[in-house]
Amino acid sequence: MPVAEKKTEVPKKFTPYEPAAGEEYMNEKQLEHFRQILLGWKQELMEEVDRTVRHLQEEANNYADPADRATQEEGFSLELRTRDRERKLLKKINETLEMIDEDDYGFCDACGVEIGIRRLEARPTATLCVDCKTLAELKEKQLGG
């Protein structure tokens, strides 16, 4: 039985954006660059969902041995947990695509500064700049730890 692949990482199949000197941040060309990254990522996730459905249908055996049945169920459970994380990621990708459509993409939700092209290429769904994200993680660690 194949182990569920981790598809929560941004696809590496894109050319990093090189802004021209004096180019305005989050212009149409940049927004289209990120739209294509997000659409490609979404497509990969949807293909993985289809593969999982086929796999669960094809591999669903009723093993007589309880250990074999438990192993199969554990594998299915792992795949379904992974797909659930990806379902949440798909929702976030769709929300980010809406932000692009509304010209509200690329700026920190907390302080309003530019998030930055390289950070967005690493995590296109980012809504916080590095400083605000770091601060949020520190607060979370203090409250939760």
Short mmCIF file of N, CA, C and O in Angstrom, two decimals:
data_model
loop_
_atom_site.label_atom_id
_atom_site.label_comp_id
_atom_site.label_asym_id
_atom_site.label_seq_id
_atom_site.Cartn_x
_atom_site.Cartn_y
_atom_site.Cartn_z
N MET A 1 0.85 -1.17 0.00
CA MET A 1 0.00 0.00 0.00
C MET A 1 0.89 1.24 0.00
O MET A 1 1.77 1.36 0.84
N PRO A 2 0.68 2.19 -0.92
CA PRO A 2 1.54 3.37 -0.96
C PRO A 2 1.27 4.28 0.24
O PRO A 2 0.15 4.40 0.71
N VAL A 3 2.33 4.88 0.72
CA VAL A 3 2.21 5.82 1.81
C VAL A 3 1.74 7.15 1.24
O VAL A 3 2.16 7.56 0.17
N ALA A 4 0.85 7.81 1.95
CA ALA A 4 0.32 9.10 1.48
C ALA A 4 1.46 10.11 1.34
O ALA A 4 2.26 10.26 2.25
N GLU A 5 1.51 10.75 0.18
CA GLU A 5 2.55 11.75 -0.06
C GLU A 5 2.16 13.05 0.63
O GLU A 5 0.99 13.36 0.77
N LYS A 6 3.17 13.82 1.01
CA LYS A 6 2.92 15.13 1.59
C LYS A 6 2.82 16.13 0.47
O LYS A 6 3.79 16.45 -0.17
N LYS A 7 1.62 16.65 0.22
CA LYS A 7 1.38 17.59 -0.87
C LYS A 7 1.08 18.98 -0.34
O LYS A 7 0.54 19.80 -1.04
N THR A 8 1.42 19.23 0.93
CA THR A 8 1.12 20.55 1.48
C THR A 8 2.22 21.55 1.17
O THR A 8 2.14 22.69 1.58
N GLU A 9 3.24 21.14 0.45
CA GLU A 9 4.30 22.05 0.07
C GLU A 9 3.99 22.67 -1.29
O GLU A 9 3.39 22.04 -2.15
N VAL A 10 4.42 23.90 -1.45
CA VAL A 10 4.22 24.61 -2.71
C VAL A 10 4.96 23.86 -3.81
O VAL A 10 6.09 23.44 -3.63
N PRO A 11 4.32 23.69 -4.97
CA PRO A 11 5.01 23.03 -6.08
C PRO A 11 6.27 23.80 -6.46
O PRO A 11 6.30 25.01 -6.44
N LYS A 12 7.29 23.07 -6.81
CA LYS A 12 8.57 23.69 -7.18
C LYS A 12 8.67 23.94 -8.68
O LYS A 12 9.69 24.34 -9.18
N LYS A 13 7.57 23.72 -9.41
CA LYS A 13 7.59 23.82 -10.86
C LYS A 13 7.25 25.23 -11.35
O LYS A 13 6.40 25.40 -12.19
N PHE A 14 7.88 26.23 -10.81
CA PHE A 14 7.65 27.58 -11.31
C PHE A 14 8.97 28.32 -11.33
O PHE A 14 9.89 28.00 -10.61
N THR A 15 9.03 29.31 -12.19
CA THR A 15 10.22 30.14 -12.28
C THR A 15 10.05 31.30 -11.30
O THR A 15 9.04 31.99 -11.35
N PRO A 16 11.01 31.49 -10.40
CA PRO A 16 10.90 32.60 -9.45
C PRO A 16 10.73 33.93 -10.20
O PRO A 16 11.32 34.15 -11.25
N TYR A 17 9.91 34.77 -9.63
CA TYR A 17 9.63 36.06 -10.26
C TYR A 17 10.79 37.01 -10.02
O TYR A 17 11.29 37.14 -8.91
N GLU A 18 11.23 37.66 -11.07
CA GLU A 18 12.30 38.66 -10.97
C GLU A 18 11.72 40.03 -11.31
O GLU A 18 11.51 40.34 -12.48
N PRO A 19 11.46 40.84 -10.29
CA PRO A 19 10.88 42.15 -10.57
C PRO A 19 11.88 43.07 -11.27
O PRO A 19 13.08 43.02 -11.01
N ALA A 20 11.37 43.89 -12.14
CA ALA A 20 12.20 44.89 -12.84
C ALA A 20 12.47 46.04 -11.88
O ALA A 20 11.73 46.26 -10.92
N ALA A 21 13.54 46.75 -12.13
CA ALA A 21 13.89 47.90 -11.29
C ALA A 21 12.73 48.90 -11.30
O ALA A 21 12.20 49.24 -12.35
N GLY A 22 12.32 49.32 -10.12
CA GLY A 22 11.25 50.29 -9.99
C GLY A 22 9.85 49.75 -10.21
O GLY A 22 8.88 50.51 -10.23
N GLU A 23 9.73 48.44 -10.37
CA GLU A 23 8.43 47.83 -10.63
C GLU A 23 7.54 47.94 -9.38
O GLU A 23 7.99 47.70 -8.26
N GLU A 24 6.29 48.29 -9.59
CA GLU A 24 5.34 48.41 -8.48
C GLU A 24 5.05 47.03 -7.89
O GLU A 24 4.87 46.05 -8.61
N TYR A 25 5.00 46.99 -6.55
CA TYR A 25 4.71 45.75 -5.84
C TYR A 25 3.26 45.33 -6.08
O TYR A 25 2.35 46.14 -6.04
N MET A 26 3.08 44.07 -6.36
CA MET A 26 1.80 43.43 -6.62
C MET A 26 1.05 44.07 -7.79
O MET A 26 -0.15 44.33 -7.75
N ASN A 27 1.81 44.28 -8.87
CA ASN A 27 1.19 44.72 -10.11
C ASN A 27 0.51 43.53 -10.79
O ASN A 27 0.56 42.41 -10.27
N GLU A 28 -0.11 43.75 -11.91
CA GLU A 28 -0.86 42.69 -12.59
C GLU A 28 0.02 41.48 -12.93
O GLU A 28 -0.40 40.34 -12.82
N LYS A 29 1.24 41.74 -13.34
CA LYS A 29 2.16 40.67 -13.72
C LYS A 29 2.49 39.80 -12.49
O LYS A 29 2.51 38.56 -12.58
N GLN A 30 2.75 40.43 -11.37
CA GLN A 30 3.04 39.68 -10.14
C GLN A 30 1.81 38.93 -9.66
O GLN A 30 1.91 37.77 -9.26
N LEU A 31 0.67 39.57 -9.68
CA LEU A 31 -0.57 38.91 -9.26
C LEU A 31 -0.84 37.68 -10.12
O LEU A 31 -1.24 36.62 -9.60
N GLU A 32 -0.60 37.79 -11.43
CA GLU A 32 -0.80 36.65 -12.32
C GLU A 32 0.21 35.54 -12.01
O GLU A 32 -0.14 34.36 -12.07
N HIS A 33 1.43 35.91 -11.67
CA HIS A 33 2.45 34.92 -11.28
C HIS A 33 1.95 34.09 -10.09
O HIS A 33 2.00 32.86 -10.11
N PHE A 34 1.44 34.77 -9.08
CA PHE A 34 0.96 34.06 -7.89
C PHE A 34 -0.34 33.31 -8.16
O PHE A 34 -0.55 32.22 -7.61
N ARG A 35 -1.18 33.85 -9.01
CA ARG A 35 -2.41 33.13 -9.38
C ARG A 35 -2.04 31.79 -10.03
O ARG A 35 -2.62 30.75 -9.69
N GLN A 36 -1.04 31.80 -10.92
CA GLN A 36 -0.64 30.56 -11.59
C GLN A 36 -0.02 29.56 -10.61
O GLN A 36 -0.25 28.36 -10.71
N ILE A 37 0.77 30.05 -9.66
CA ILE A 37 1.34 29.16 -8.64
C ILE A 37 0.22 28.51 -7.84
O ILE A 37 0.20 27.29 -7.63
N LEU A 38 -0.75 29.31 -7.41
CA LEU A 38 -1.86 28.80 -6.61
C LEU A 38 -2.73 27.83 -7.40
O LEU A 38 -3.14 26.78 -6.88
N LEU A 39 -3.01 28.15 -8.66
CA LEU A 39 -3.82 27.25 -9.48
C LEU A 39 -3.10 25.93 -9.73
O LEU A 39 -3.73 24.86 -9.71
N GLY A 40 -1.79 25.97 -9.94
CA GLY A 40 -1.01 24.75 -10.10
C GLY A 40 -1.02 23.90 -8.85
O GLY A 40 -1.16 22.67 -8.90
N TRP A 41 -0.86 24.55 -7.70
CA TRP A 41 -0.88 23.86 -6.41
C TRP A 41 -2.25 23.22 -6.17
O TRP A 41 -2.36 22.07 -5.77
N LYS A 42 -3.29 23.97 -6.47
CA LYS A 42 -4.66 23.47 -6.31
C LYS A 42 -4.88 22.25 -7.20
O LYS A 42 -5.46 21.25 -6.76
N GLN A 43 -4.40 22.31 -8.45
CA GLN A 43 -4.55 21.19 -9.38
C GLN A 43 -3.85 19.94 -8.85
O GLN A 43 -4.40 18.84 -8.90
N GLU A 44 -2.64 20.11 -8.32
CA GLU A 44 -1.92 18.96 -7.75
C GLU A 44 -2.69 18.34 -6.60
O GLU A 44 -2.77 17.12 -6.47
N LEU A 45 -3.24 19.18 -5.74
CA LEU A 45 -4.00 18.67 -4.60
C LEU A 45 -5.26 17.93 -5.04
O LEU A 45 -5.59 16.87 -4.50
N MET A 46 -5.93 18.46 -6.05
CA MET A 46 -7.14 17.81 -6.55
C MET A 46 -6.81 16.46 -7.20
O MET A 46 -7.55 15.50 -7.04
N GLU A 47 -5.70 16.39 -7.91
CA GLU A 47 -5.27 15.12 -8.50
C GLU A 47 -4.96 14.11 -7.41
O GLU A 47 -5.26 12.92 -7.54
N GLU A 48 -4.38 14.57 -6.31
CA GLU A 48 -4.07 13.67 -5.20
C GLU A 48 -5.36 13.14 -4.55
O GLU A 48 -5.43 11.99 -4.17
N VAL A 49 -6.37 13.98 -4.47
CA VAL A 49 -7.67 13.54 -3.94
C VAL A 49 -8.23 12.43 -4.82
O VAL A 49 -8.69 11.39 -4.32
N ASP A 50 -8.18 12.63 -6.13
CA ASP A 50 -8.67 11.61 -7.06
C ASP A 50 -7.90 10.30 -6.92
O ASP A 50 -8.49 9.22 -6.93
N ARG A 51 -6.57 10.39 -6.77
CA ARG A 51 -5.76 9.19 -6.59
C ARG A 51 -6.13 8.46 -5.30
O ARG A 51 -6.20 7.23 -5.27
N THR A 52 -6.40 9.21 -4.26
CA THR A 52 -6.76 8.61 -2.98
C THR A 52 -8.09 7.87 -3.10
O THR A 52 -8.22 6.74 -2.61
N VAL A 53 -9.06 8.49 -3.73
CA VAL A 53 -10.37 7.84 -3.90
C VAL A 53 -10.21 6.54 -4.66
O VAL A 53 -10.73 5.50 -4.24
N ARG A 54 -9.47 6.58 -5.76
CA ARG A 54 -9.24 5.35 -6.55
C ARG A 54 -8.52 4.30 -5.71
O ARG A 54 -8.89 3.12 -5.72
N HIS A 55 -7.51 4.74 -4.95
CA HIS A 55 -6.74 3.80 -4.14
C HIS A 55 -7.62 3.15 -3.08
O HIS A 55 -7.57 1.93 -2.88
N LEU A 56 -8.44 3.93 -2.42
CA LEU A 56 -9.31 3.38 -1.37
C LEU A 56 -10.32 2.40 -1.97
O LEU A 56 -10.63 1.37 -1.37
N GLN A 57 -10.81 2.69 -3.17
CA GLN A 57 -11.75 1.78 -3.82
C GLN A 57 -11.08 0.50 -4.28
O GLN A 57 -11.62 -0.59 -4.12
N GLU A 58 -9.88 0.62 -4.84
CA GLU A 58 -9.18 -0.54 -5.39
C GLU A 58 -8.60 -1.44 -4.30
O GLU A 58 -8.53 -2.65 -4.45
N GLU A 59 -8.14 -0.83 -3.23
CA GLU A 59 -7.44 -1.59 -2.19
C GLU A 59 -8.32 -2.05 -1.04
O GLU A 59 -7.84 -2.69 -0.11
N ALA A 60 -9.59 -1.72 -1.08
CA ALA A 60 -10.49 -2.09 0.02
C ALA A 60 -10.74 -3.60 -0.01
O ALA A 60 -11.57 -4.09 -0.75
N ASN A 61 -9.99 -4.32 0.80
CA ASN A 61 -10.14 -5.77 0.92
C ASN A 61 -10.67 -6.10 2.30
O ASN A 61 -10.38 -5.41 3.27
N ASN A 62 -11.42 -7.15 2.39
CA ASN A 62 -11.91 -7.60 3.68
C ASN A 62 -11.03 -8.75 4.15
O ASN A 62 -11.30 -9.92 3.90
N TYR A 63 -9.91 -8.38 4.79
CA TYR A 63 -8.96 -9.38 5.24
C TYR A 63 -9.53 -10.19 6.40
O TYR A 63 -10.16 -9.65 7.30
N ALA A 64 -9.28 -11.50 6.36
CA ALA A 64 -9.74 -12.37 7.44
C ALA A 64 -8.87 -12.16 8.68
O ALA A 64 -9.37 -12.22 9.81
N ASP A 65 -7.59 -11.92 8.47
CA ASP A 65 -6.67 -11.73 9.59
C ASP A 65 -6.86 -10.33 10.18
O ASP A 65 -6.73 -9.34 9.48
N PRO A 66 -7.15 -10.27 11.48
CA PRO A 66 -7.37 -8.96 12.11
C PRO A 66 -6.15 -8.03 12.02
O PRO A 66 -6.32 -6.81 11.88
N ALA A 67 -4.96 -8.58 12.05
CA ALA A 67 -3.75 -7.74 11.96
C ALA A 67 -3.65 -7.11 10.57
O ALA A 67 -3.31 -5.93 10.44
N ASP A 68 -3.94 -7.90 9.53
CA ASP A 68 -3.92 -7.37 8.16
C ASP A 68 -4.98 -6.29 7.99
O ASP A 68 -4.74 -5.25 7.37
N ARG A 69 -6.16 -6.54 8.54
CA ARG A 69 -7.26 -5.58 8.44
C ARG A 69 -6.89 -4.28 9.18
O ARG A 69 -7.11 -3.18 8.68
N ALA A 70 -6.28 -4.41 10.35
CA ALA A 70 -5.88 -3.24 11.13
C ALA A 70 -4.80 -2.44 10.40
O ALA A 70 -4.84 -1.20 10.40
N THR A 71 -3.87 -3.12 9.77
CA THR A 71 -2.82 -2.44 9.01
C THR A 71 -3.43 -1.66 7.86
O THR A 71 -3.07 -0.50 7.61
N GLN A 72 -4.36 -2.29 7.14
CA GLN A 72 -5.03 -1.61 6.03
C GLN A 72 -5.82 -0.40 6.54
O GLN A 72 -5.74 0.69 5.96
N GLU A 73 -6.55 -0.56 7.62
CA GLU A 73 -7.35 0.55 8.15
C GLU A 73 -6.47 1.69 8.64
O GLU A 73 -6.81 2.86 8.46
N GLU A 74 -5.33 1.37 9.21
CA GLU A 74 -4.40 2.42 9.66
C GLU A 74 -3.86 3.19 8.47
O GLU A 74 -3.75 4.42 8.50
N GLY A 75 -3.53 2.49 7.41
CA GLY A 75 -3.06 3.15 6.19
C GLY A 75 -4.13 4.05 5.60
O GLY A 75 -3.85 5.18 5.21
N PHE A 76 -5.37 3.56 5.56
CA PHE A 76 -6.47 4.37 5.05
C PHE A 76 -6.68 5.59 5.94
O PHE A 76 -6.92 6.70 5.46
N SER A 77 -6.59 5.41 7.24
CA SER A 77 -6.77 6.51 8.18
C SER A 77 -5.72 7.58 7.97
O SER A 77 -6.03 8.78 7.97
N LEU A 78 -4.48 7.18 7.76
CA LEU A 78 -3.40 8.13 7.50
C LEU A 78 -3.66 8.91 6.21
O LEU A 78 -3.51 10.13 6.18
N GLU A 79 -4.08 8.21 5.18
CA GLU A 79 -4.39 8.89 3.92
C GLU A 79 -5.53 9.88 4.09
O GLU A 79 -5.47 11.01 3.57
N LEU A 80 -6.55 9.50 4.83
CA LEU A 80 -7.70 10.38 5.01
C LEU A 80 -7.35 11.60 5.86
O LEU A 80 -7.84 12.70 5.60
N ARG A 81 -6.49 11.43 6.85
CA ARG A 81 -6.03 12.58 7.65
C ARG A 81 -5.24 13.55 6.77
O ARG A 81 -5.39 14.77 6.87
N THR A 82 -4.40 13.00 5.91
CA THR A 82 -3.63 13.83 4.99
C THR A 82 -4.56 14.58 4.05
O THR A 82 -4.40 15.78 3.82
N ARG A 83 -5.56 13.89 3.51
CA ARG A 83 -6.51 14.55 2.61
C ARG A 83 -7.30 15.62 3.36
O ARG A 83 -7.64 16.65 2.79
N ASP A 84 -7.59 15.41 4.64
CA ASP A 84 -8.31 16.42 5.41
C ASP A 84 -7.47 17.68 5.56
O ASP A 84 -7.98 18.80 5.43
N ARG A 85 -6.17 17.52 5.83
CA ARG A 85 -5.28 18.68 5.89
C ARG A 85 -5.25 19.39 4.54
O ARG A 85 -5.26 20.62 4.46
N GLU A 86 -5.22 18.61 3.48
CA GLU A 86 -5.19 19.19 2.15
C GLU A 86 -6.51 19.88 1.80
O GLU A 86 -6.52 20.90 1.13
N ARG A 87 -7.63 19.36 2.32
CA ARG A 87 -8.93 20.00 2.12
C ARG A 87 -8.91 21.40 2.74
O ARG A 87 -9.35 22.37 2.13
N LYS A 88 -8.34 21.50 3.93
CA LYS A 88 -8.22 22.80 4.59
C LYS A 88 -7.30 23.72 3.80
O LYS A 88 -7.56 24.92 3.68
N LEU A 89 -6.24 23.17 3.25
CA LEU A 89 -5.32 23.95 2.44
C LEU A 89 -6.00 24.43 1.15
O LEU A 89 -5.82 25.57 0.74
N LEU A 90 -6.81 23.57 0.54
CA LEU A 90 -7.56 23.98 -0.66
C LEU A 90 -8.47 25.17 -0.35
O LEU A 90 -8.59 26.09 -1.16
N LYS A 91 -9.09 25.14 0.81
CA LYS A 91 -9.94 26.26 1.21
C LYS A 91 -9.11 27.54 1.32
O LYS A 91 -9.52 28.61 0.84
N LYS A 92 -7.93 27.42 1.90
CA LYS A 92 -7.06 28.58 2.05
C LYS A 92 -6.56 29.07 0.68
O LYS A 92 -6.46 30.27 0.45
N ILE A 93 -6.27 28.15 -0.22
CA ILE A 93 -5.86 28.53 -1.58
C ILE A 93 -6.99 29.29 -2.27
O ILE A 93 -6.76 30.32 -2.90
N ASN A 94 -8.22 28.80 -2.15
CA ASN A 94 -9.36 29.49 -2.76
C ASN A 94 -9.55 30.88 -2.17
O ASN A 94 -9.84 31.84 -2.90
N GLU A 95 -9.39 31.01 -0.87
CA GLU A 95 -9.49 32.33 -0.22
C GLU A 95 -8.40 33.26 -0.74
O GLU A 95 -8.64 34.45 -0.97
N THR A 96 -7.20 32.71 -0.93
CA THR A 96 -6.09 33.52 -1.44
C THR A 96 -6.34 33.95 -2.87
O THR A 96 -6.05 35.09 -3.24
N LEU A 97 -6.89 33.07 -3.69
CA LEU A 97 -7.24 33.44 -5.07
C LEU A 97 -8.28 34.57 -5.08
O LEU A 97 -8.21 35.47 -5.91
N GLU A 98 -9.21 34.53 -4.14
CA GLU A 98 -10.19 35.62 -4.02
C GLU A 98 -9.49 36.93 -3.66
O GLU A 98 -9.84 38.00 -4.17
N MET A 99 -8.50 36.86 -2.77
CA MET A 99 -7.74 38.05 -2.39
C MET A 99 -7.03 38.64 -3.61
O MET A 99 -6.98 39.86 -3.77
N ILE A 100 -6.48 37.76 -4.46
CA ILE A 100 -5.82 38.23 -5.68
C ILE A 100 -6.84 38.93 -6.57
O ILE A 100 -6.59 40.01 -7.09
N ASP A 101 -8.01 38.32 -6.74
CA ASP A 101 -9.05 38.89 -7.58
C ASP A 101 -9.52 40.25 -7.06
O ASP A 101 -9.93 41.11 -7.84
N GLU A 102 -9.46 40.43 -5.76
CA GLU A 102 -9.91 41.68 -5.14
C GLU A 102 -8.77 42.69 -4.95
O GLU A 102 -8.95 43.70 -4.29
N ASP A 103 -7.59 42.40 -5.50
CA ASP A 103 -6.40 43.25 -5.36
C ASP A 103 -6.06 43.52 -3.89
O ASP A 103 -5.68 44.62 -3.52
N ASP A 104 -6.22 42.49 -3.07
CA ASP A 104 -5.94 42.62 -1.65
C ASP A 104 -4.91 41.57 -1.23
O ASP A 104 -4.99 41.02 -0.13
N TYR A 105 -3.97 41.30 -2.10
CA TYR A 105 -3.00 40.22 -1.89
C TYR A 105 -1.60 40.78 -1.73
O TYR A 105 -1.22 41.76 -2.39
N GLY A 106 -0.83 40.16 -0.85
CA GLY A 106 0.58 40.49 -0.73
C GLY A 106 0.93 41.44 0.39
O GLY A 106 2.09 41.81 0.55
N PHE A 107 -0.08 41.84 1.16
CA PHE A 107 0.16 42.77 2.26
C PHE A 107 -0.25 42.12 3.58
O PHE A 107 -1.23 41.38 3.65
N CYS A 108 0.51 42.40 4.62
CA CYS A 108 0.31 41.81 5.94
C CYS A 108 -1.05 42.20 6.51
O CYS A 108 -1.40 43.39 6.54
N ASP A 109 -1.80 41.21 6.98
CA ASP A 109 -3.10 41.47 7.61
C ASP A 109 -2.96 42.24 8.92
O ASP A 109 -3.87 42.95 9.32
N ALA A 110 -1.83 42.08 9.60
CA ALA A 110 -1.65 42.71 10.91
C ALA A 110 -1.13 44.14 10.82
O ALA A 110 -1.65 45.03 11.49
N CYS A 111 -0.11 44.37 9.99
CA CYS A 111 0.52 45.71 9.98
C CYS A 111 0.43 46.41 8.63
O CYS A 111 0.75 47.59 8.54
N GLY A 112 0.03 45.71 7.57
CA GLY A 112 -0.17 46.33 6.28
C GLY A 112 1.06 46.47 5.40
O GLY A 112 0.95 46.95 4.28
N VAL A 113 2.23 46.03 5.86
CA VAL A 113 3.43 46.15 5.03
C VAL A 113 3.45 45.03 3.98
O VAL A 113 2.72 44.05 4.07
N GLU A 114 4.32 45.19 2.99
CA GLU A 114 4.48 44.18 1.94
C GLU A 114 5.00 42.89 2.57
O GLU A 114 5.95 42.91 3.35
N ILE A 115 4.40 41.78 2.22
CA ILE A 115 4.86 40.48 2.71
C ILE A 115 6.16 40.10 2.00
O ILE A 115 7.06 39.54 2.61
N GLY A 116 6.25 40.41 0.72
CA GLY A 116 7.47 40.13 -0.03
C GLY A 116 7.29 38.99 -1.01
O GLY A 116 6.64 37.99 -0.70
N ILE A 117 7.88 39.16 -2.17
CA ILE A 117 7.72 38.17 -3.24
C ILE A 117 8.31 36.82 -2.85
O ILE A 117 7.69 35.78 -3.06
N ARG A 118 9.52 36.79 -2.30
CA ARG A 118 10.15 35.50 -1.97
C ARG A 118 9.38 34.75 -0.90
O ARG A 118 9.21 33.54 -0.97
N ARG A 119 8.89 35.46 0.11
CA ARG A 119 8.08 34.79 1.15
C ARG A 119 6.80 34.24 0.54
O ARG A 119 6.39 33.12 0.85
N LEU A 120 6.17 35.00 -0.34
CA LEU A 120 4.94 34.53 -0.97
C LEU A 120 5.20 33.37 -1.92
O LEU A 120 4.35 32.50 -2.07
N GLU A 121 6.36 33.33 -2.55
CA GLU A 121 6.68 32.17 -3.38
C GLU A 121 6.89 30.93 -2.52
O GLU A 121 6.53 29.83 -2.93
N ALA A 122 7.45 31.12 -1.33
CA ALA A 122 7.63 29.99 -0.43
C ALA A 122 6.31 29.55 0.18
O ALA A 122 6.08 28.36 0.39
N ARG A 123 5.44 30.52 0.47
CA ARG A 123 4.13 30.22 1.07
C ARG A 123 3.10 31.18 0.49
O ARG A 123 2.81 32.22 1.08
N PRO A 124 2.54 30.86 -0.70
CA PRO A 124 1.64 31.79 -1.38
C PRO A 124 0.39 32.16 -0.59
O PRO A 124 -0.24 33.16 -0.89
N THR A 125 0.04 31.37 0.41
CA THR A 125 -1.16 31.66 1.21
C THR A 125 -0.83 32.49 2.45
O THR A 125 -1.72 32.73 3.27
N ALA A 126 0.41 32.95 2.57
CA ALA A 126 0.80 33.74 3.74
C ALA A 126 -0.01 35.02 3.81
O ALA A 126 -0.24 35.69 2.80
N THR A 127 -0.44 35.36 5.03
CA THR A 127 -1.20 36.59 5.23
C THR A 127 -0.48 37.53 6.19
O THR A 127 -0.97 38.63 6.45
N LEU A 128 0.65 37.09 6.73
CA LEU A 128 1.42 37.91 7.66
C LEU A 128 2.85 38.06 7.15
O LEU A 128 3.42 37.12 6.58
N CYS A 129 3.45 39.23 7.40
CA CYS A 129 4.86 39.43 7.09
C CYS A 129 5.69 38.59 8.07
O CYS A 129 5.16 38.06 9.06
N VAL A 130 6.97 38.47 7.81
CA VAL A 130 7.84 37.64 8.65
C VAL A 130 7.82 38.12 10.10
O VAL A 130 7.70 37.30 11.02
N ASP A 131 7.89 39.42 10.32
CA ASP A 131 7.93 39.95 11.68
C ASP A 131 6.64 39.64 12.44
O ASP A 131 6.69 39.19 13.59
N CYS A 132 5.50 39.87 11.83
CA CYS A 132 4.22 39.60 12.50
C CYS A 132 4.00 38.11 12.72
O CYS A 132 3.47 37.70 13.75
N LYS A 133 4.43 37.29 11.77
CA LYS A 133 4.31 35.84 11.93
C LYS A 133 5.19 35.35 13.07
O LYS A 133 4.76 34.53 13.89
N THR A 134 6.41 35.88 13.15
CA THR A 134 7.31 35.51 14.24
C THR A 134 6.70 35.90 15.58
O THR A 134 6.71 35.11 16.53
N LEU A 135 6.17 37.11 15.66
CA LEU A 135 5.54 37.58 16.89
C LEU A 135 4.34 36.70 17.26
O LEU A 135 4.17 36.32 18.42
N ALA A 136 3.52 36.35 16.28
CA ALA A 136 2.35 35.49 16.53
C ALA A 136 2.79 34.12 17.04
O ALA A 136 2.17 33.57 17.96
N GLU A 137 3.85 33.56 16.48
CA GLU A 137 4.35 32.26 16.92
C GLU A 137 4.90 32.34 18.34
O GLU A 137 4.71 31.41 19.13
N LEU A 138 5.58 33.44 18.68
CA LEU A 138 6.09 33.62 20.04
C LEU A 138 4.94 33.70 21.04
O LEU A 138 4.99 33.09 22.11
N LYS A 139 3.90 34.46 20.70
CA LYS A 139 2.73 34.58 21.57
C LYS A 139 2.07 33.22 21.75
O LYS A 139 1.68 32.84 22.87
N GLU A 140 1.92 32.49 20.66
CA GLU A 140 1.31 31.16 20.71
C GLU A 140 2.12 30.22 21.61
O GLU A 140 1.55 29.47 22.40
N LYS A 141 3.42 30.29 21.48
CA LYS A 141 4.30 29.43 22.27
C LYS A 141 4.17 29.79 23.76
O LYS A 141 4.12 28.90 24.61
N GLN A 142 4.10 31.06 24.08
CA GLN A 142 3.98 31.48 25.48
C GLN A 142 2.64 31.10 26.05
O GLN A 142 2.57 30.67 27.20
N LEU A 143 1.58 31.25 25.29
CA LEU A 143 0.25 30.91 25.79
C LEU A 143 0.01 29.41 25.83
O LEU A 143 -0.69 28.93 26.72
N GLY A 144 0.56 28.71 24.86
CA GLY A 144 0.31 27.27 24.77
C GLY A 144 1.36 26.42 25.48
O GLY A 144 1.12 25.26 25.78
N GLY A 145 2.51 26.96 25.77
CA GLY A 145 3.61 26.16 26.29
C GLY A 145 3.77 26.25 27.73
O GLY A 145 4.11 25.50 28.52
#
